[in-house]
Short mmCIF file of C-alpha atoms in Angstrom, two decimals:
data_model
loop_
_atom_site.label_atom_id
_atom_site.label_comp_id
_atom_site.label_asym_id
_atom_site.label_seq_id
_atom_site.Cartn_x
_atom_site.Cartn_y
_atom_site.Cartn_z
CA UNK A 1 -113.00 293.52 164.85
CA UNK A 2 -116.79 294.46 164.37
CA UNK A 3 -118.75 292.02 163.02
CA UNK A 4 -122.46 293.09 161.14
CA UNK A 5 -125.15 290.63 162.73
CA UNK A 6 -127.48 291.44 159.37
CA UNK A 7 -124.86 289.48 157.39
CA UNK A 8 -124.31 286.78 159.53
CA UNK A 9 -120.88 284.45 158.58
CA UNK A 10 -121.16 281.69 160.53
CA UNK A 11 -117.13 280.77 159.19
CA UNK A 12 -116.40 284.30 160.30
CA UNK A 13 -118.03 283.82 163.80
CA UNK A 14 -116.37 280.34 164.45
CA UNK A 15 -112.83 281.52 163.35
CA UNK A 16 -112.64 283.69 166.80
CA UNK A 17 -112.07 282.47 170.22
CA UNK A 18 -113.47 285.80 171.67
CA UNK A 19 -116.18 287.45 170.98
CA UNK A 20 -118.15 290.91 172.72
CA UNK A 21 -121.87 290.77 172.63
CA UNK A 22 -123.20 294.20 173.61
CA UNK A 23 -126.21 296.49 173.28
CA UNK A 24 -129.85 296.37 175.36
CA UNK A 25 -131.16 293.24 172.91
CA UNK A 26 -131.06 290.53 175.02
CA UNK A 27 -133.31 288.29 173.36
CA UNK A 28 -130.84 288.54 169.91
CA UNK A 29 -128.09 287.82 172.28
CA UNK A 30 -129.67 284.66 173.61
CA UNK A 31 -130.43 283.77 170.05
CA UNK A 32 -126.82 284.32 168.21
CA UNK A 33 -125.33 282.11 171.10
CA UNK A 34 -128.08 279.46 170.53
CA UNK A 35 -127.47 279.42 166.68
CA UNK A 36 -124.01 279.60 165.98
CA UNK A 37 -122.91 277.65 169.63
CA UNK A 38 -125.48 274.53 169.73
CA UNK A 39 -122.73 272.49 169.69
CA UNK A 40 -120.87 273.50 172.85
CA UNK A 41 -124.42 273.31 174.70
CA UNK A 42 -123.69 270.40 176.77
CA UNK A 43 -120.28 272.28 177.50
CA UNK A 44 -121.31 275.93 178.48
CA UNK A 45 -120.37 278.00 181.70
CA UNK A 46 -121.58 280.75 182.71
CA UNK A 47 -120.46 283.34 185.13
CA UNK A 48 -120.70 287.11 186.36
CA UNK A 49 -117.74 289.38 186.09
CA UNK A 50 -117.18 289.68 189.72
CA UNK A 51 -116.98 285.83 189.91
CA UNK A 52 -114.47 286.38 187.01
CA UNK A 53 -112.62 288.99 188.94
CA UNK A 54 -112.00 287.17 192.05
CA UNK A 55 -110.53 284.31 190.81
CA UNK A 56 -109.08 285.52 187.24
CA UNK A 57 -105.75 283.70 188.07
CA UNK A 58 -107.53 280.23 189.00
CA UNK A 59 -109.19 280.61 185.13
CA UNK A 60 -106.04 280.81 183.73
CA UNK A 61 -104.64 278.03 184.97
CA UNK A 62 -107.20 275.61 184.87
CA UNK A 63 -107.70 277.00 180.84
CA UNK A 64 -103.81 276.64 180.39
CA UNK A 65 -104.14 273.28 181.80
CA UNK A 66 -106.54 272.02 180.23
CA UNK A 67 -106.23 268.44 179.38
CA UNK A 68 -105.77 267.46 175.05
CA UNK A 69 -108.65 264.92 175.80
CA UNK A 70 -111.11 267.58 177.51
CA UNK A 71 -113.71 268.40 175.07
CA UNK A 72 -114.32 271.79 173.56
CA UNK A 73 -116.23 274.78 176.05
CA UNK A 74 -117.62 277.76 176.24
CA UNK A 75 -117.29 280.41 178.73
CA UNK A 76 -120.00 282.46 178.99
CA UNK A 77 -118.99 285.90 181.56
CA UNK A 78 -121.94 288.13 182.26
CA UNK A 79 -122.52 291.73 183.27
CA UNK A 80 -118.43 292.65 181.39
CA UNK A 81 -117.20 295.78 181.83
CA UNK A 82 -113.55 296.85 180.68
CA UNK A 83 -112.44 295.58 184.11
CA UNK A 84 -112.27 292.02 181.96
CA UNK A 85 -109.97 293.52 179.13
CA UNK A 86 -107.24 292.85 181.22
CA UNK A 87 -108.31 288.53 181.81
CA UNK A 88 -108.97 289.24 177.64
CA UNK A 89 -105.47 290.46 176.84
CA UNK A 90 -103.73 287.49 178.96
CA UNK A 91 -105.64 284.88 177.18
CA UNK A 92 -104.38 286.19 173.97
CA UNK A 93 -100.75 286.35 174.93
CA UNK A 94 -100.65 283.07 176.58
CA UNK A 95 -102.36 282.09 172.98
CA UNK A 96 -105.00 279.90 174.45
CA UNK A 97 -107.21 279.02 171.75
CA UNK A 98 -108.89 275.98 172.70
CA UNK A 99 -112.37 277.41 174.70
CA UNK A 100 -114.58 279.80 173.47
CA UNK A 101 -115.30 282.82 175.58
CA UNK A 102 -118.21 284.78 174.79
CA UNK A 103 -118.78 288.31 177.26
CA UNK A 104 -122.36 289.89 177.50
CA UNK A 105 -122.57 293.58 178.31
CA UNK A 106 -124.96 296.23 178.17
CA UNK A 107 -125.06 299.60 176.45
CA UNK A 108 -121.35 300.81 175.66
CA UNK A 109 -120.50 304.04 175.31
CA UNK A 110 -118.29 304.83 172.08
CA UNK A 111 -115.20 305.48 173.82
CA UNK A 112 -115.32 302.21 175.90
CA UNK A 113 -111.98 300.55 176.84
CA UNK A 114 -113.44 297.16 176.16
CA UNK A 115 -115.32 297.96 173.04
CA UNK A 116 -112.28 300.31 171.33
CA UNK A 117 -110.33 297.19 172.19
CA UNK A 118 -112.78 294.71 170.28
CA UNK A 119 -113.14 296.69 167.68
CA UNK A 120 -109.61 297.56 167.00
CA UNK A 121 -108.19 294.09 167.75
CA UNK A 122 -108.16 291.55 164.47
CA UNK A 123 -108.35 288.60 166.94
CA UNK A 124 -111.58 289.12 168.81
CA UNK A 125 -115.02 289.61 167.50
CA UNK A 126 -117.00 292.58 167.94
CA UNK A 127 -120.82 292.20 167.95
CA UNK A 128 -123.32 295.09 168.85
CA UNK A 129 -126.97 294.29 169.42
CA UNK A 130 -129.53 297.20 169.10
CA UNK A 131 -133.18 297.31 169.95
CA UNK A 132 -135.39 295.24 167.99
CA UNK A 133 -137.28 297.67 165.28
CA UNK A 134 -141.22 297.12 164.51
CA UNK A 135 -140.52 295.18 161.06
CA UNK A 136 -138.77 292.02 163.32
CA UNK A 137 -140.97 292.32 166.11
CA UNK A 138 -144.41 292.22 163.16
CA UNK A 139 -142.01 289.15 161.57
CA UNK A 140 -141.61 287.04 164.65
CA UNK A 141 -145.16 287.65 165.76
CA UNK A 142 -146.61 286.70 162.10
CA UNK A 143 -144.68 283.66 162.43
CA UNK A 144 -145.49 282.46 165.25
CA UNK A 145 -149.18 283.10 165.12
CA UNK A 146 -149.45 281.58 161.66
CA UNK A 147 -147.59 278.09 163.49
CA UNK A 148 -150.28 277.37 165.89
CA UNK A 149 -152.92 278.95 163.13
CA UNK A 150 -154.41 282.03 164.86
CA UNK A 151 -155.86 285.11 162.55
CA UNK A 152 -156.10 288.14 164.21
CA UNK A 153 -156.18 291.91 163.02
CA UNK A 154 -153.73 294.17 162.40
CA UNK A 155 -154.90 296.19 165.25
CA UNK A 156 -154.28 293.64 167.86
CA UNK A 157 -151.02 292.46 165.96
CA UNK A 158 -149.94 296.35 166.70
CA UNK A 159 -150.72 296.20 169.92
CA UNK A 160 -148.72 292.90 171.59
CA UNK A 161 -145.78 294.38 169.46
CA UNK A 162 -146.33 297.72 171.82
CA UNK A 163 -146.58 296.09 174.61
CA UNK A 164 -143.72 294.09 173.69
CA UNK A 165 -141.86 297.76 174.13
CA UNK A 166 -138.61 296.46 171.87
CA UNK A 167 -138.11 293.39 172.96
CA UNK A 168 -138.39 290.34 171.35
CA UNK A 169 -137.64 288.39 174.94
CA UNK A 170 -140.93 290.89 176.33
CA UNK A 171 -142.48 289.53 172.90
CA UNK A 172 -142.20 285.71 173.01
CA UNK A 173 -143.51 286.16 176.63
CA UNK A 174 -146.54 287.82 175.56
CA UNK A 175 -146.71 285.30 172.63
CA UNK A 176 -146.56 281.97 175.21
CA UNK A 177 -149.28 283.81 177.28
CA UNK A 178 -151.66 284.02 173.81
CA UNK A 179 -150.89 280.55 173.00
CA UNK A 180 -151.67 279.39 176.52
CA UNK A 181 -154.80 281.49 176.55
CA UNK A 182 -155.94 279.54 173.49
CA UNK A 183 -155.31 275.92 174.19
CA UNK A 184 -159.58 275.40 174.41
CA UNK A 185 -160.13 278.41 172.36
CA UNK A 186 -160.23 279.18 168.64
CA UNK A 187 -159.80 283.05 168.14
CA UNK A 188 -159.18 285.74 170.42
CA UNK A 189 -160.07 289.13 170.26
CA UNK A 190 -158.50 292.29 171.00
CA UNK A 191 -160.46 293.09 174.20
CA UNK A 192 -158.51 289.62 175.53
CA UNK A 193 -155.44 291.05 173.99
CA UNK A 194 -155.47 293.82 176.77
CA UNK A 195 -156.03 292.25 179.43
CA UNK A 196 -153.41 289.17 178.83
CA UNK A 197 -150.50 291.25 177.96
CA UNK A 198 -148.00 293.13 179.52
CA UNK A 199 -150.54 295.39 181.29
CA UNK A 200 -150.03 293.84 184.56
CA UNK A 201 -146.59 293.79 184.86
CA UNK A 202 -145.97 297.43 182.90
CA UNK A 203 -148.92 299.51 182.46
CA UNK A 204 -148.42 301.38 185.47
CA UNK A 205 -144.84 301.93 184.71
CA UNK A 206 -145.97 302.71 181.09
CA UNK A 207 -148.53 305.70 182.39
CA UNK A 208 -146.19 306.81 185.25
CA UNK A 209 -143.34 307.16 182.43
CA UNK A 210 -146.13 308.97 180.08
CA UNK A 211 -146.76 311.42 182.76
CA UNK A 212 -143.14 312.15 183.37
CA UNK A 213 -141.90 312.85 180.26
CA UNK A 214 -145.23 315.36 179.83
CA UNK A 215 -144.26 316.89 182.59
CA UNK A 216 -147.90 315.99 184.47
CA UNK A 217 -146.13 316.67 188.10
CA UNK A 218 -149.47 316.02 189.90
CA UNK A 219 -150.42 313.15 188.09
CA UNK A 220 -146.80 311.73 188.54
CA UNK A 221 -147.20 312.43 192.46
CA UNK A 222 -150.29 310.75 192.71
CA UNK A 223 -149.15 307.90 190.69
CA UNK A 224 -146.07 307.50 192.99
CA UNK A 225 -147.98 307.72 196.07
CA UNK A 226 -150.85 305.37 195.09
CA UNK A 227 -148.55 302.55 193.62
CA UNK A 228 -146.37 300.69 196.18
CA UNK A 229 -143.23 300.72 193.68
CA UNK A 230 -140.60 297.64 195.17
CA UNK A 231 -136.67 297.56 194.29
CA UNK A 232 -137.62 295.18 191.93
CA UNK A 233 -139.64 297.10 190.19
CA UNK A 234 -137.07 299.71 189.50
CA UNK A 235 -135.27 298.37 186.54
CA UNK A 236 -138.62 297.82 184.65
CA UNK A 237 -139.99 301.31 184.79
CA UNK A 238 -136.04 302.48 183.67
CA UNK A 239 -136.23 300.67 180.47
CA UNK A 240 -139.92 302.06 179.95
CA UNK A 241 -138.23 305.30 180.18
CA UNK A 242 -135.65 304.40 178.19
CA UNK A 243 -138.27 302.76 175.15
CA UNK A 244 -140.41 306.02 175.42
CA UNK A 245 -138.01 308.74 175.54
CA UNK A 246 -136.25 306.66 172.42
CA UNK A 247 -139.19 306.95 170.95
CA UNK A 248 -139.49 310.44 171.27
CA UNK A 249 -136.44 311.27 169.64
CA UNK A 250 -137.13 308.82 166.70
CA UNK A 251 -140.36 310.84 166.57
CA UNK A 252 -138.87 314.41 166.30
CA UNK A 253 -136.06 313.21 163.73
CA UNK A 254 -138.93 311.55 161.68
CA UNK A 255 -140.59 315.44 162.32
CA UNK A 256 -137.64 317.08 161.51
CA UNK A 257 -136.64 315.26 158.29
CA UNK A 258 -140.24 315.10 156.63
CA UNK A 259 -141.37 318.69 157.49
CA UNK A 260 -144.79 317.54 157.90
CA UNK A 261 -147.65 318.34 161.08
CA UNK A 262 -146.54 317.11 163.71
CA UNK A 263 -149.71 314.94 163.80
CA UNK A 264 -149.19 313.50 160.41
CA UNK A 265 -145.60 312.18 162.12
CA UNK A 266 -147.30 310.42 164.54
CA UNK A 267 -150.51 309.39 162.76
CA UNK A 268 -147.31 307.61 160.51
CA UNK A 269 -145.24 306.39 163.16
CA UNK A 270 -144.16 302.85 163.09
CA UNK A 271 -144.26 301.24 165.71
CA UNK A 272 -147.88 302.89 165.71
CA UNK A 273 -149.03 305.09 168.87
CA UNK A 274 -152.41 303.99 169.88
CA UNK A 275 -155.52 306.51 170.12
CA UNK A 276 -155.10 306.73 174.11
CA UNK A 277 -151.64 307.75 173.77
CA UNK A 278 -151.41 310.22 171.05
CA UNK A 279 -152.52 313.50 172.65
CA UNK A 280 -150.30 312.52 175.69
CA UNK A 281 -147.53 311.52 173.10
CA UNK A 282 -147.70 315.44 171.40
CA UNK A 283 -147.58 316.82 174.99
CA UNK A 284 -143.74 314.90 175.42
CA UNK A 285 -142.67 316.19 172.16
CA UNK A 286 -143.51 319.82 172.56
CA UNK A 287 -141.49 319.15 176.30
CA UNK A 288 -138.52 317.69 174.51
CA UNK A 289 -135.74 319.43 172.82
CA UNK A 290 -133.59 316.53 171.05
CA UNK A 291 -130.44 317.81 172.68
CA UNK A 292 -132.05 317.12 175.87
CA UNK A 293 -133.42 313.74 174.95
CA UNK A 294 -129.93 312.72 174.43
CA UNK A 295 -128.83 314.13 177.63
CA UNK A 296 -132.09 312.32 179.50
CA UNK A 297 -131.24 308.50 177.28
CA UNK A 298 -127.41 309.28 178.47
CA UNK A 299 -129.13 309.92 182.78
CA UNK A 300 -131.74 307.30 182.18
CA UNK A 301 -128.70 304.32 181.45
CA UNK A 302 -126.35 305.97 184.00
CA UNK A 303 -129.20 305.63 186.86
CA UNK A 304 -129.85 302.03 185.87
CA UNK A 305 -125.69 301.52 186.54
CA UNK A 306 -126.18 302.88 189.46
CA UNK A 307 -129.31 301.05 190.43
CA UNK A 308 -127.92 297.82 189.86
CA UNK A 309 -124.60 298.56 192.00
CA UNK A 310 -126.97 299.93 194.90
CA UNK A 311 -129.92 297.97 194.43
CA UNK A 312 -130.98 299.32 198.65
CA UNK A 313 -130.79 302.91 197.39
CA UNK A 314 -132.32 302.00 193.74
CA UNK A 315 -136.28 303.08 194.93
CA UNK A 316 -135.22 306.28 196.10
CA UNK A 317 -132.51 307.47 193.03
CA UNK A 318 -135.57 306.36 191.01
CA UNK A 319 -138.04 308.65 192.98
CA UNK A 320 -135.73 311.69 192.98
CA UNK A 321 -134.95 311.20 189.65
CA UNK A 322 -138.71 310.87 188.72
CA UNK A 323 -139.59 314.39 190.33
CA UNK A 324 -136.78 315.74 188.80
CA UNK A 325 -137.80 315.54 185.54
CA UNK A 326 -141.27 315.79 186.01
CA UNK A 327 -141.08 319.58 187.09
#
């Protein structure tokens, strides 16, 4: 059964033993778990699918035997993928009701075994978890700078919610690093903005990702060949390209709908494009055809599938892949 997150039921949520969190928002995962499950805290477990997989038959019994005088527990299984529907289905016809279970998964494609299931099925709980827009991101920001009283501008509010590319986990990182900045300080400016936030960690991703997607070929090459890119690194620039080619096609449906210039869309954007990136932003847009954003979003999340099965061959998918679309 699907379950809308914007009008949270906190009778609804507790009424169901099994629940499917999925989408890329991490952060509102982490926080729905937190809120509605602070009392099984003490009592959580947490495990991978594989984990699940190899010993699904040793879960069952130890939940079927579960003593009357065992306290209440949650079972947290990471990383599910419809190879867990089956585990799902046997704990609801051996009617075990008395542990939570709680799977995480990624993106899931509309046709989905698991999700159809979870959807469908009136005795599990359906939950998806999309990107965090700029009006939450601004919200949690606001609040947070206004509890350790710090006024800053509206340009430097923008930009940690940029650099916080939809994330609220990226944004209470850069948040922690501002508060930690000013523990013998009393304002900041923008200038420290830059260099404290995510530009260390992302802004070579960020231009390498720019580059790609306006098909700069010998920029991209010399970016590739001057950066020594590790496998670690791989999943980071994949969900830059995923946030910027997103972005794209939120920018040419904005285009299309209003029937303005196209620099009037993305003078108007929200979250806005910064002054650096707006000539390079028009340059991706003019590339971009929204059928084949849709077909790049749908190669961007199947690489990252792959990447994380073959984490050895991830670095050189990712470089093939980059040249591929740089052309």
């Amino acid at each position: 059964m699907i379950f809308n997150i914007k009008k949270n039921n906190p009778e609804q949520i507790q009424s169901k033993n099994i629940l499917l969190l999925y989408g890329d928002n991490k952060g509102q995962k982490d926080e729905f778990i937190e809120t509605n499950f602070k009392f099984l805290k003490e009592n959580i477990q947490k495990i991978d699918e594989n984990e699940l997989l190899k010993n699904e038959n040793s879960y069952i019994e130890s939940l079927l035997n579960k003593s009357f005088f065992e306290e209440e527990k949650l079972i947290v299984i990471n990383n599910a993928t419809d190879k867990t529907l089956s585990f799902i289905e046997l704990i609801l016809e051996k009617k075990i009701t008395d542990t939570k279970i709680i799977l995480i998964s990624g993106i899931l494609e509309t046709k989905n075994k698991l999700r159809k299931f979870f959807e469908k099925d009136e005795n599990v709980l359906c939950i998806p978890f999309y990107p965090d827009d700029f009006r939450t991101l601004n919200l949690i920001a606001s609040n947070f700078l206004k509890k350790i009283k710090i006024s800053i501008s509206s340009e430097a509010l923008n930009l940690i919610i940029e650099r916080a590319m939809g994330s609220r986990v990226n944004l209470e990182n850069e948040l922690k690093k501002i508060e930690m900045y000013l523990i013998d300080k009393k304002k900041i400016e923008i200038g420290d903005i830059y260099k404290l936030t995510n530009q260390s960690d992302n802004y070579d991703s960020s231009t390498l990702v720019n580059n790609i997607l306006a098909k700069n070929k010998k920029k991209v090459s010399l970016i590739l060949n001057e950066n020594n890119y590790q496998n670690d690194d791989v999943i980071i620039i994949l969900r830059t390209f995923l946030a910027k080619t997103k972005r794209i096609l939120n920018i040419l449906e904005t285009h299309n709908s209003t029937k303005g210039s196209l620099d009037q869309t993305i003078n108007s954007f929200k979250p806005p494009i910064f002054w650096k990136e707006k000539e390079i932003v028009k340059k991706q847009i003019q590339n971009w055809s929204k059928s084949k954003i849709y077909n790049l979003i749908e190669e961007i999340n199947e690489l990252e599938l792959t990447s994380k099965k073959f984490p050895d061959m991830s670095l050189i998918l990712l470089r093939n892949f980059i040249l591929e679309k740089a052309i």
